[in-house]
Short mmCIF file of C-alpha atoms in Angstrom, two decimals:
data_model
loop_
_atom_site.label_atom_id
_atom_site.label_comp_id
_atom_site.label_asym_id
_atom_site.label_seq_id
_atom_site.Cartn_x
_atom_site.Cartn_y
_atom_site.Cartn_z
CA MET A 1 11.37 4.15 13.73
CA THR A 2 13.62 6.91 14.96
CA ARG A 3 12.84 10.61 15.03
CA ALA A 4 15.59 11.16 12.44
CA GLU A 5 13.95 8.63 10.08
CA THR A 6 10.60 10.34 10.51
CA ASP A 7 12.12 13.77 9.92
CA SER A 8 13.88 12.49 6.80
CA ALA A 9 10.63 11.02 5.49
CA VAL A 10 8.76 14.26 6.18
CA ARG A 11 11.40 16.22 4.27
CA ALA A 12 11.19 13.79 1.35
CA CYS A 13 7.40 14.16 1.24
CA ALA A 14 7.57 17.93 1.47
CA GLN A 15 10.13 18.10 -1.33
CA LEU A 16 8.22 15.81 -3.62
CA VAL A 17 4.70 17.06 -3.00
CA GLY A 18 5.68 20.71 -2.68
CA GLY A 19 7.92 20.66 -5.74
CA GLY A 20 5.04 20.12 -8.15
CA GLY A 21 4.52 16.49 -7.30
CA GLY A 22 1.26 17.28 -5.55
CA ASP A 23 -0.33 18.32 -8.85
CA VAL A 24 0.87 15.10 -10.47
CA ILE A 25 -0.49 13.02 -7.57
CA ALA A 26 -3.86 14.78 -7.90
CA ALA A 27 -3.87 14.12 -11.67
CA GLN A 28 -3.15 10.44 -11.03
CA ALA A 29 -5.91 10.23 -8.43
CA VAL A 30 -8.53 11.52 -10.84
CA ARG A 31 -7.69 8.67 -13.21
CA TYR A 32 -9.41 6.44 -10.64
CA VAL A 33 -12.07 8.70 -9.12
CA ALA A 34 -14.20 11.58 -10.37
CA PRO A 35 -12.53 14.98 -10.05
CA GLU A 36 -15.40 16.09 -7.81
CA THR A 37 -14.78 13.13 -5.49
CA TRP A 38 -11.07 13.94 -5.23
CA SER A 39 -11.76 17.62 -4.56
CA ALA A 40 -14.34 16.78 -1.91
CA LEU A 41 -11.96 14.34 -0.22
CA VAL A 42 -9.19 16.91 -0.04
CA GLU A 43 -11.51 19.68 1.18
CA ARG A 44 -13.29 17.55 3.79
CA HIS A 45 -10.09 16.17 5.26
CA ARG A 46 -8.37 19.52 5.66
CA GLY A 47 -7.56 19.89 9.32
CA LYS A 48 -8.65 16.32 10.05
CA GLY A 49 -5.66 14.36 8.79
CA CYS A 50 -5.78 10.97 7.12
CA ASP A 51 -6.37 8.58 10.03
CA ALA A 52 -9.37 6.91 8.38
CA LEU A 53 -7.55 6.52 5.05
CA ALA A 54 -4.52 5.01 6.79
CA ALA A 55 -6.68 2.59 8.79
CA PHE A 56 -8.59 1.43 5.73
CA ALA A 57 -5.40 1.05 3.66
CA ARG A 58 -3.81 -1.06 6.41
CA ALA A 59 -6.99 -3.17 6.72
CA LEU A 60 -6.90 -3.84 2.97
CA LEU A 61 -3.23 -4.82 3.06
CA ASP A 62 -3.64 -6.99 6.16
CA GLY A 63 -6.77 -8.59 4.70
CA LYS A 64 -4.88 -9.41 1.51
CA LYS A 65 -2.15 -11.11 3.54
CA SER A 66 -4.76 -13.02 5.53
CA LEU A 67 -6.52 -14.10 2.36
CA HIS A 68 -3.25 -15.52 1.02
CA GLY A 69 -2.90 -17.49 4.25
CA VAL A 70 -6.45 -18.82 4.01
CA VAL A 71 -5.93 -19.97 0.42
CA GLY A 72 -2.71 -21.72 1.43
CA SER A 73 -4.36 -23.41 4.40
CA LEU A 74 -7.25 -24.63 2.26
CA VAL A 75 -4.89 -26.13 -0.31
CA GLY A 76 -2.87 -27.82 2.44
CA ALA A 77 -6.03 -29.19 4.06
CA LEU A 78 -7.30 -30.47 0.72
CA LEU A 79 -4.08 -32.39 0.11
CA ALA A 80 -4.19 -33.76 3.67
CA ALA A 81 -7.75 -34.98 3.07
CA MET A 82 -6.52 -36.67 -0.10
CA GLY A 83 -3.91 -38.49 1.95
CA ARG A 84 -0.95 -36.86 0.27
CA PRO A 85 2.43 -36.92 2.02
CA ARG A 86 3.13 -34.13 4.51
CA ILE A 87 5.90 -32.59 2.38
CA GLU A 88 3.47 -32.22 -0.54
CA GLN A 89 0.97 -30.56 1.79
CA VAL A 90 3.56 -28.12 3.12
CA PHE A 91 4.89 -27.33 -0.36
CA ALA A 92 1.41 -26.75 -1.81
CA GLN A 93 0.36 -24.67 1.19
CA GLU A 94 3.42 -22.42 0.96
CA LEU A 95 3.12 -22.08 -2.81
CA ALA A 96 -0.62 -21.34 -2.72
CA SER A 97 -0.14 -18.75 0.03
CA ARG A 98 2.42 -16.88 -2.09
CA VAL A 99 1.05 -17.12 -5.62
CA PRO A 100 -0.57 -13.87 -6.71
CA LEU A 101 -4.34 -13.87 -6.37
CA PRO A 102 -6.24 -12.67 -9.44
CA PHE A 103 -7.63 -9.65 -7.58
CA GLY A 104 -4.71 -9.06 -5.20
CA HIS A 105 -3.19 -6.37 -7.42
CA ASP A 106 -6.44 -4.39 -7.26
CA ILE A 107 -6.57 -4.60 -3.46
CA ALA A 108 -2.97 -3.42 -3.19
CA LEU A 109 -3.61 -0.65 -5.71
CA ALA A 110 -6.54 0.64 -3.65
CA ALA A 111 -4.51 0.51 -0.43
CA ARG A 112 -1.45 2.23 -1.90
CA GLY A 113 -3.64 4.85 -3.58
CA LEU A 114 -5.28 5.58 -0.23
CA GLN A 115 -1.85 6.01 1.37
CA ALA A 116 -0.62 8.33 -1.39
CA ALA A 117 -3.82 10.36 -1.15
CA GLY A 118 -3.49 10.59 2.63
CA ILE A 119 0.07 11.87 2.41
CA PHE A 120 -1.02 14.42 -0.18
CA ILE A 121 -3.90 15.57 2.05
CA CYS A 122 -1.67 15.95 5.08
CA PHE A 123 0.88 17.93 3.11
CA THR A 124 -1.66 20.26 1.51
CA ASP A 125 -3.31 20.75 4.88
CA GLY A 126 -0.21 22.57 6.09
CA GLY A 127 -0.28 20.57 9.30
CA ALA A 128 2.53 18.70 10.92
CA MET A 129 3.55 15.97 8.48
CA GLY A 130 4.98 14.04 11.42
CA ASP A 131 1.37 13.46 12.47
CA CYS A 132 0.35 12.06 9.06
CA ALA A 133 -1.18 8.63 9.74
CA CYS A 134 -0.45 7.31 6.23
CA LEU A 135 3.18 8.39 6.44
CA ARG A 136 3.52 6.91 9.92
CA ASP A 137 1.91 3.60 8.86
CA LEU A 138 4.18 3.27 5.85
CA LEU A 139 7.29 3.95 7.88
CA LEU A 140 6.31 1.55 10.66
CA ASN A 141 5.15 -1.31 8.46
CA GLU A 142 7.24 -0.93 5.33
CA GLY A 143 10.24 1.30 6.01
CA LYS A 144 11.69 4.41 4.39
CA ALA A 145 12.70 2.66 1.15
CA GLN A 146 9.11 1.60 0.54
CA LEU A 147 7.90 5.11 1.33
CA ASP A 148 10.28 6.44 -1.32
CA ASN A 149 8.93 3.82 -3.75
CA LEU A 150 5.36 4.89 -3.02
CA LEU A 151 6.14 8.57 -3.43
CA GLN A 152 7.96 8.08 -6.72
CA GLY A 153 5.26 5.70 -7.93
CA ALA A 154 2.55 8.20 -7.01
CA LEU A 155 3.98 10.48 -9.68
CA ASN A 156 3.68 7.78 -12.33
CA ASP A 157 1.02 5.30 -13.36
CA TRP A 158 -0.73 4.31 -10.13
CA SER A 159 -1.50 0.87 -11.54
CA GLN A 160 2.20 0.15 -10.97
CA LEU A 161 2.12 1.13 -7.26
CA PRO A 162 1.65 -2.41 -5.90
CA GLY A 163 4.60 -3.74 -7.87
CA ARG A 164 6.82 -0.89 -6.72
CA MET A 165 6.04 -1.71 -3.11
CA GLN A 166 6.88 -5.40 -3.17
CA PRO A 167 9.93 -6.66 -1.31
CA GLU A 168 12.60 -7.52 -3.84
CA THR A 169 13.47 -10.76 -2.06
CA VAL A 170 10.07 -12.42 -2.48
CA ALA A 171 9.77 -13.76 -6.00
CA LEU A 172 6.20 -15.10 -5.99
CA GLU A 173 4.38 -12.42 -4.03
CA GLY A 174 3.18 -10.23 -6.85
CA SER A 175 -0.34 -9.47 -5.67
#
Protein backbone atom coordinates (compact mmCIF):
# COMPACT_ATOMS: atom_id res chain seq x y z
CA MET A 1 0.00 0.00 0.00
CA THR A 2 1.49 3.29 -1.06
CA ARG A 3 1.29 6.57 0.80
CA ALA A 4 -0.80 7.98 -2.06
CA GLU A 5 -3.32 5.11 -1.70
CA THR A 6 -3.53 5.71 2.04
CA ASP A 7 -3.98 9.46 1.55
CA SER A 8 -6.70 8.83 -1.04
CA ALA A 9 -8.50 6.46 1.34
CA VAL A 10 -8.25 8.96 4.19
CA ARG A 11 -9.76 11.67 1.97
CA ALA A 12 -12.58 9.34 0.93
CA CYS A 13 -13.34 8.54 4.57
CA ALA A 14 -13.23 12.17 5.60
CA GLN A 15 -15.55 13.17 2.76
CA LEU A 16 -18.05 10.45 3.47
CA VAL A 17 -18.09 10.56 7.25
CA GLY A 18 -17.74 14.32 7.48
CA GLY A 19 -20.37 15.01 4.84
CA GLY A 20 -23.21 13.66 6.96
CA GLY A 21 -22.33 10.03 6.49
CA GLY A 22 -21.20 9.76 10.10
CA ASP A 23 -24.75 10.33 11.32
CA VAL A 24 -26.02 7.65 8.95
CA ILE A 25 -23.33 5.21 10.09
CA ALA A 26 -24.29 5.87 13.72
CA ALA A 27 -27.98 5.30 12.88
CA GLN A 28 -27.10 2.00 11.21
CA ALA A 29 -25.00 0.92 14.18
CA VAL A 30 -27.87 1.39 16.61
CA ARG A 31 -29.95 -1.02 14.55
CA TYR A 32 -27.63 -3.72 15.93
CA VAL A 33 -26.67 -2.40 19.37
CA ALA A 34 -28.37 -0.29 22.01
CA PRO A 35 -27.90 3.46 21.54
CA GLU A 36 -26.22 3.60 24.95
CA THR A 37 -23.72 0.93 23.88
CA TRP A 38 -22.87 2.83 20.70
CA SER A 39 -22.46 6.11 22.57
CA ALA A 40 -20.26 4.48 25.20
CA LEU A 41 -18.10 2.85 22.52
CA VAL A 42 -17.54 6.14 20.73
CA GLU A 43 -16.84 8.05 23.96
CA ARG A 44 -14.49 5.43 25.43
CA HIS A 45 -12.45 5.07 22.27
CA ARG A 46 -11.88 8.78 21.75
CA GLY A 47 -8.16 9.31 21.73
CA LYS A 48 -7.49 5.56 21.80
CA GLY A 49 -8.15 4.63 18.19
CA CYS A 50 -9.69 1.40 16.98
CA ASP A 51 -6.84 -1.11 17.32
CA ALA A 52 -8.91 -3.59 19.34
CA LEU A 53 -11.87 -3.35 16.94
CA ALA A 54 -9.59 -3.89 13.95
CA ALA A 55 -7.89 -6.89 15.58
CA PHE A 56 -11.19 -8.52 16.50
CA ALA A 57 -12.67 -7.88 13.03
CA ARG A 58 -9.61 -9.45 11.38
CA ALA A 59 -9.78 -12.43 13.78
CA LEU A 60 -13.43 -12.98 12.83
CA LEU A 61 -12.68 -12.80 9.11
CA ASP A 62 -9.61 -15.05 9.38
CA GLY A 63 -11.53 -17.49 11.57
CA LYS A 64 -14.31 -17.65 9.00
CA LYS A 65 -11.79 -18.47 6.29
CA SER A 66 -10.20 -21.12 8.50
CA LEU A 67 -13.59 -22.63 9.26
CA HIS A 68 -14.30 -22.96 5.54
CA GLY A 69 -10.98 -24.79 5.18
CA VAL A 70 -11.78 -27.13 8.07
CA VAL A 71 -15.18 -28.00 6.60
CA GLY A 72 -13.57 -28.71 3.23
CA SER A 73 -10.87 -30.87 4.79
CA LEU A 74 -13.43 -32.88 6.75
CA VAL A 75 -15.50 -33.54 3.64
CA GLY A 76 -12.38 -34.59 1.71
CA ALA A 77 -11.28 -36.88 4.54
CA LEU A 78 -14.74 -38.43 4.76
CA LEU A 79 -14.72 -39.27 1.06
CA ALA A 80 -11.18 -40.67 1.37
CA ALA A 81 -12.34 -42.90 4.23
CA MET A 82 -15.19 -44.08 2.02
CA GLY A 83 -12.65 -45.06 -0.62
CA ARG A 84 -13.86 -42.58 -3.19
CA PRO A 85 -11.56 -41.63 -6.08
CA ARG A 86 -9.09 -38.81 -5.46
CA ILE A 87 -10.77 -36.46 -7.96
CA GLU A 88 -14.07 -36.79 -6.08
CA GLN A 89 -12.27 -36.02 -2.83
CA VAL A 90 -10.61 -32.93 -4.28
CA PHE A 91 -13.83 -31.71 -5.90
CA ALA A 92 -15.87 -32.19 -2.71
CA GLN A 93 -13.18 -30.58 -0.58
CA GLU A 94 -12.97 -27.51 -2.81
CA LEU A 95 -16.73 -27.21 -3.08
CA ALA A 96 -17.32 -27.64 0.66
CA SER A 97 -14.63 -25.07 1.48
CA ARG A 98 -16.35 -22.48 -0.72
CA VAL A 99 -20.04 -23.06 -0.13
CA PRO A 100 -21.51 -20.44 2.18
CA LEU A 101 -21.82 -21.59 5.77
CA PRO A 102 -25.21 -20.97 7.39
CA PHE A 103 -23.73 -18.55 9.93
CA GLY A 104 -20.91 -17.15 7.78
CA HIS A 105 -22.93 -14.08 6.79
CA ASP A 106 -23.40 -13.19 10.46
CA ILE A 107 -19.67 -13.50 11.17
CA ALA A 108 -18.83 -11.28 8.21
CA LEU A 109 -21.53 -8.79 9.21
CA ALA A 110 -20.05 -8.50 12.70
CA ALA A 111 -16.52 -8.05 11.32
CA ARG A 112 -17.51 -5.46 8.72
CA GLY A 113 -19.63 -3.60 11.27
CA LEU A 114 -16.64 -3.46 13.61
CA GLN A 115 -14.50 -2.03 10.81
CA ALA A 116 -17.09 0.59 9.87
CA ALA A 117 -17.48 1.55 13.53
CA GLY A 118 -13.70 1.80 13.94
CA ILE A 119 -13.36 4.11 10.95
CA PHE A 120 -16.20 6.25 12.30
CA ILE A 121 -14.53 6.43 15.73
CA CYS A 122 -11.18 7.42 14.28
CA PHE A 123 -12.76 10.11 12.15
CA THR A 124 -14.85 11.59 14.95
CA ASP A 125 -11.84 11.50 17.24
CA GLY A 126 -10.18 14.15 15.09
CA GLY A 127 -6.96 12.17 15.12
CA ALA A 128 -4.81 11.22 12.20
CA MET A 129 -6.94 8.97 9.99
CA GLY A 130 -3.73 7.52 8.57
CA ASP A 131 -3.30 5.85 11.97
CA CYS A 132 -6.77 4.26 11.90
CA ALA A 133 -6.24 0.51 12.42
CA CYS A 134 -9.52 -0.46 10.73
CA LEU A 135 -8.74 1.67 7.69
CA ARG A 136 -5.19 0.31 7.53
CA ASP A 137 -6.40 -3.31 7.85
CA LEU A 138 -8.96 -2.89 5.10
CA LEU A 139 -6.45 -1.33 2.74
CA LEU A 140 -3.79 -3.97 3.43
CA ASN A 141 -6.06 -7.00 3.26
CA GLU A 142 -8.80 -5.95 0.87
CA GLY A 143 -7.69 -2.93 -1.15
CA LYS A 144 -9.16 0.50 -1.85
CA ALA A 145 -12.10 -0.79 -3.88
CA GLN A 146 -13.28 -2.89 -0.95
CA LEU A 147 -12.84 0.07 1.39
CA ASP A 148 -15.09 2.11 -0.90
CA ASN A 149 -17.62 -0.76 -0.86
CA LEU A 150 -17.55 -0.84 2.94
CA LEU A 151 -17.95 2.92 3.26
CA GLN A 152 -20.87 3.06 0.83
CA GLY A 153 -22.43 -0.01 2.43
CA ALA A 154 -22.08 1.53 5.88
CA LEU A 155 -24.54 4.19 4.77
CA ASN A 156 -27.11 1.57 3.78
CA ASP A 157 -28.49 -1.58 5.33
CA TRP A 158 -25.57 -3.12 7.24
CA SER A 159 -26.96 -6.60 6.68
CA GLN A 160 -25.74 -6.17 3.09
CA LEU A 161 -22.14 -5.32 4.10
CA PRO A 162 -20.75 -8.87 3.72
CA GLY A 163 -22.14 -9.20 0.20
CA ARG A 164 -20.74 -5.83 -0.82
CA MET A 165 -17.28 -6.91 0.29
CA GLN A 166 -17.06 -10.17 -1.62
CA PRO A 167 -14.67 -10.47 -4.54
CA GLU A 168 -16.67 -10.44 -7.73
CA THR A 169 -14.65 -13.28 -9.23
CA VAL A 170 -15.57 -15.90 -6.62
CA ALA A 171 -19.05 -17.21 -7.35
CA LEU A 172 -19.60 -19.57 -4.41
CA GLU A 173 -18.07 -17.60 -1.55
CA GLY A 174 -21.14 -15.83 -0.25
CA SER A 175 -20.60 -16.20 3.48
